[in-house]
Structure formats: structure tokens, C-alpha cells
Amino acid sequence: MNRDLFRCIKGNYIYKSISPLEPGRPLVALTFDDGPTRRYTPQILDILDAHNSVGTFFVLGSLAVNQGDILARMSEGGHQIGIHSYDHVSLIDLSDAELYHELISTQEIIEEFTGEPAQIMRPTYGFVDSSLLSRAPLPIILWSVDTLDWESQNSNLIYNSILDTVKDGDIVLMHDIFESTVEAIRLAVPALINKGFQLVTVSELAQYRGVSLEPGKIYSRFPPPETP
Ligand code: NI
């Protein structure tokens, strides 16, 4: 690991100031799975940073292990990192040893590069069963807006899937492995802000809505109290 590179990257972003949340304005958590990728993840971070916004990245340990500088940049920029898995296998029907490998090896990589363990996880494919729920060491974060970006890989469709449906407290699912997702975000982030949304991490969203996240429980959105 190149410590000098780390310091340089941290120096560029450590002074970024995140605006305090304004009460009454709607909140949304943009989430990105299956990265980090050298090609796309930094572009998404650039877009979020330029708009003083943050996102949540559910990473693969197998990719993160070689992208420590990107993890460090996420952490220093106020973005949140969650565990997706080590190599994108389904987390159901795994032995204890297999599940341990998928989660703990990824956690160790995140902790090595950011100094902090991940606080949340998102199982691959959103697959959850009772065995995983009982063994999951972290809160399980799913989503309430599915952009289907992996399926369409069309930036207009991805943009519309966000802007047409997003509500206060939603969690939006995307993947930081497609050019079309980057292009959609380039327009969607300022458009969301123009609509009054504040872009926050999953944990910020939960905290702001008074929800204490618990291991082995599933969360897909955090609506305001008055919303059914
Ligand atoms: Ni995935």
C-alpha cells in the first residue's frame, strides 16, 4: 500500500465541508453496488463531491483490495462504505465458514484502508433468507427505488427511474460499474438538489429519521413519520 498516495488523496478531500442537513427538506440515499471500479467510481465521487453531496457504496472485497485509494477517498469525503460480499456470490445457503469469508474478509479490507469497519451490508442480488438474517452481523440495507441500471444501461431511463419516482426517505439502487450510470448521475444529482432533496448516506438517513439500525434486520427506506 502506498502511504504517500493516501496522504495526497486525503489532503485533497479532507477539508470538504458537508452542508448541515436542513429540517423539512426531503432526503434520499443514492447507493452503488459491485464496485469500486477504477474507471467509474471516481467519476461518481467527483459528481457527488462537486455538489457537496454524499453516497453509499456497497463494495466487493475482491475489487476493494486493489482500490484502497478509492476507499480512502470515499471515507475522507464523508461517503459511506458497506459490505456487498467478497466475490459476489449469493450469501444464502452458505456455510458459516463461507459466510465468514465473504463478510469478514471484506470488512478487514475496508477497515485497513479507511480505519473504520463498515456498519451496514447489502447481500448480493438482495437475496435474504432466515439463515442469513440470523447470522448477519450487520444491518441489511435493501432499496426502495430500483433503477435497473444494469438491465437498461441507458442513462435517460436510469435518470427517469430516479426523478419520476423518488420520494422523501428513499434508498436508490445503482451500480458503479457502468458508464450509463455515471452519465445518469451527472444529471440526476443536480436535478434532485433542484427539487429540494438532500443527498445523504444510508446511516445518516436512518439517524435523521430516528431509526437505530440493528444487525440482521432489513431496511429498504426511511420515510418521514407522516408518510404511511
Ligand atoms: Ni451486486
XYZ file of C-alpha atoms and ligand atoms in Angstrom:
229
model
C 0.000 0.000 0.000
C 1.334 3.411 -0.990
C 1.012 5.629 2.064
C 2.175 8.748 0.243
C -0.588 8.351 -2.299
C -3.056 8.023 0.562
C -1.913 11.247 2.166
C -2.117 13.073 -1.153
C -5.645 11.888 -1.809
C -6.749 12.587 1.727
C -5.238 16.062 1.518
C -7.374 16.864 -1.480
C -10.631 15.941 0.155
C -10.209 16.181 3.882
C -11.374 19.782 4.039
C -14.585 19.178 2.116
C -17.425 20.566 4.157
C -20.735 18.779 4.064
C -23.606 21.195 4.487
C -25.627 20.520 7.616
C -28.987 18.958 6.910
C -31.894 21.343 6.730
C -35.006 20.206 8.566
C -38.048 19.867 6.357
C -36.199 19.210 3.126
C -36.596 15.689 1.714
C -33.737 13.198 1.984
C -32.548 10.497 -0.390
C -29.715 7.974 -0.212
C -28.063 7.098 -3.523
C -26.375 3.687 -3.306
C -23.913 1.999 -5.634
C -23.135 -1.746 -5.677
C -20.492 -4.022 -7.181
C -17.520 -1.620 -7.174
C -15.238 0.037 -6.595
C -14.047 0.314 -10.179
C -11.103 2.424 -11.249
C -12.999 3.553 -14.330
C -16.344 4.661 -12.888
C -16.311 5.035 -9.114
C -14.031 8.122 -9.031
C -16.305 9.834 -11.586
C -19.302 9.253 -9.336
C -17.348 10.592 -6.366
C -16.372 13.654 -8.432
C -20.041 14.340 -9.221
C -21.209 13.899 -5.636
C -18.324 15.957 -4.255
C -18.961 18.779 -6.748
C -22.498 19.058 -5.404
C -21.471 18.788 -1.767
C -23.363 15.515 -1.597
C -22.577 12.027 -0.381
C -23.460 8.493 -1.409
C -23.183 4.936 -0.133
C -21.054 2.268 -1.794
C -21.614 -1.447 -1.168
C -18.253 -2.808 -2.224
C -16.843 -6.166 -3.219
C -13.796 -7.190 -1.231
C -12.228 -8.750 -4.319
C -12.205 -5.345 -6.048
C -11.665 -3.173 -2.962
C -8.443 -4.969 -2.093
C -6.766 -3.315 -5.087
C -8.540 0.068 -4.833
C -7.570 1.183 -1.366
C -7.085 4.771 -2.507
C -10.708 4.894 -3.687
C -11.959 3.518 -0.367
C -9.870 6.107 1.463
C -11.259 8.864 -0.717
C -14.835 7.694 -0.005
C -14.194 7.694 3.704
C -12.471 11.068 3.798
C -15.202 12.600 1.644
C -17.953 11.617 4.036
C -19.355 8.870 1.836
C -20.389 5.564 3.406
C -18.937 2.159 2.618
C -20.944 -1.011 3.142
C -20.196 -4.681 2.549
C -21.691 -6.341 -0.551
C -19.661 -9.588 -0.394
C -16.134 -10.642 -1.265
C -16.684 -12.003 -4.770
C -20.407 -11.511 -5.444
C -21.641 -14.982 -4.610
C -25.134 -15.305 -3.189
C -24.963 -15.125 0.601
C -27.768 -17.610 1.147
C -27.052 -21.320 1.502
C -23.505 -20.647 2.646
C -21.759 -22.489 5.445
C -20.633 -20.473 8.440
C -17.077 -20.582 7.116
C -18.120 -19.405 3.669
C -20.267 -16.595 5.022
C -17.484 -15.591 7.375
C -15.088 -15.393 4.450
C -17.436 -13.263 2.342
C -18.159 -10.754 5.089
C -15.119 -10.681 7.341
C -12.505 -10.633 4.607
C -14.298 -7.685 3.008
C -14.650 -5.975 6.370
C -10.928 -6.339 7.016
C -10.117 -4.665 3.701
C -12.478 -1.773 4.404
C -11.022 -1.316 7.864
C -7.457 -1.498 6.585
C -7.951 1.291 4.055
C -10.339 3.571 5.941
C -9.527 2.880 9.590
C -13.166 2.076 10.304
C -15.276 -1.053 9.868
C -18.386 -0.938 7.688
C -21.616 -0.510 9.650
C -24.036 -1.876 7.049
C -24.275 -4.641 4.450
C -26.297 -5.360 1.314
C -26.478 -9.028 0.292
C -25.807 -9.758 -3.375
C -28.962 -9.777 -5.525
C -30.889 -8.664 -2.448
C -31.190 -12.367 -1.575
C -32.042 -12.869 2.082
C -33.277 -15.924 3.947
C -33.861 -16.726 7.611
C -30.428 -18.280 7.957
C -28.714 -15.158 6.675
C -30.904 -12.938 8.863
C -29.961 -14.918 11.944
C -26.243 -14.831 11.143
C -25.839 -11.376 9.594
C -23.505 -9.332 11.792
C -24.718 -6.012 10.380
C -27.993 -4.295 9.431
C -29.176 -5.347 5.963
C -29.879 -2.466 3.605
C -32.027 -3.123 0.546
C -33.673 -0.363 -1.536
C -36.974 1.314 -2.414
C -36.101 2.659 -5.891
C -34.625 0.161 -8.366
C -33.149 1.982 -11.363
C -32.492 -1.325 -13.187
C -29.348 0.380 -14.460
C -27.662 -2.990 -15.023
C -30.504 -4.027 -17.323
C -31.076 -0.896 -19.421
C -27.594 0.648 -19.329
C -29.420 3.672 -20.727
C -28.701 6.958 -18.954
C -32.075 8.519 -19.856
C -34.010 5.556 -18.471
C -31.876 5.499 -15.333
C -32.345 9.256 -14.840
C -36.109 8.977 -15.311
C -36.383 5.987 -12.996
C -34.922 8.148 -10.245
C -36.580 11.510 -10.887
C -40.036 10.109 -11.702
C -40.380 8.035 -8.555
C -38.124 9.306 -5.781
C -39.771 10.212 -2.502
C -38.550 11.515 0.834
C -36.594 8.757 2.591
C -35.970 6.559 -0.421
C -32.885 4.397 -0.987
C -31.917 4.260 -4.685
C -30.135 1.201 -6.112
C -27.453 1.663 -8.781
C -24.117 0.123 -9.728
C -20.801 1.947 -10.108
C -19.749 -0.311 -12.971
C -21.497 1.332 -15.942
C -20.809 4.467 -17.986
C -24.577 4.963 -18.349
C -24.965 5.118 -14.579
C -22.255 7.777 -14.348
C -23.975 9.838 -17.057
C -27.363 9.467 -15.379
C -25.932 10.609 -12.055
C -24.250 13.593 -13.695
C -27.729 14.994 -14.400
C -29.734 13.340 -11.619
C -27.689 14.722 -8.731
C -28.225 18.414 -9.604
C -31.840 17.664 -10.587
C -32.543 16.076 -7.206
C -30.967 19.026 -5.441
C -33.055 21.423 -7.542
C -36.146 19.516 -6.379
C -35.070 20.177 -2.803
C -33.569 16.792 -1.981
C -30.574 16.474 0.309
C -28.327 13.557 -0.658
C -27.178 11.654 2.425
C -25.650 8.318 3.333
C -27.822 5.393 4.429
C -26.716 5.736 8.044
C -27.330 9.493 8.013
C -30.801 8.877 6.598
C -31.599 6.324 9.304
C -30.199 8.524 12.038
C -32.103 11.558 10.819
C -35.323 9.538 10.856
C -34.647 8.299 14.379
C -34.049 4.674 13.390
C -31.394 2.661 15.238
C -30.088 0.109 12.754
C -29.902 -3.432 14.143
C -27.913 -6.426 12.859
C -29.942 -8.976 10.935
C -32.848 -6.615 10.284
C -33.852 -5.464 6.802
C -34.269 -1.806 5.882
C -35.370 -0.559 2.461
C -36.358 3.066 3.128
C -36.673 5.573 5.928
C -39.795 7.635 5.270
C -40.722 10.678 7.346
C -43.124 9.894 10.205
C -46.180 11.340 8.460
C -45.735 9.133 5.376
C -47.524 5.740 5.600
Ni -24.384 -6.803 -6.725
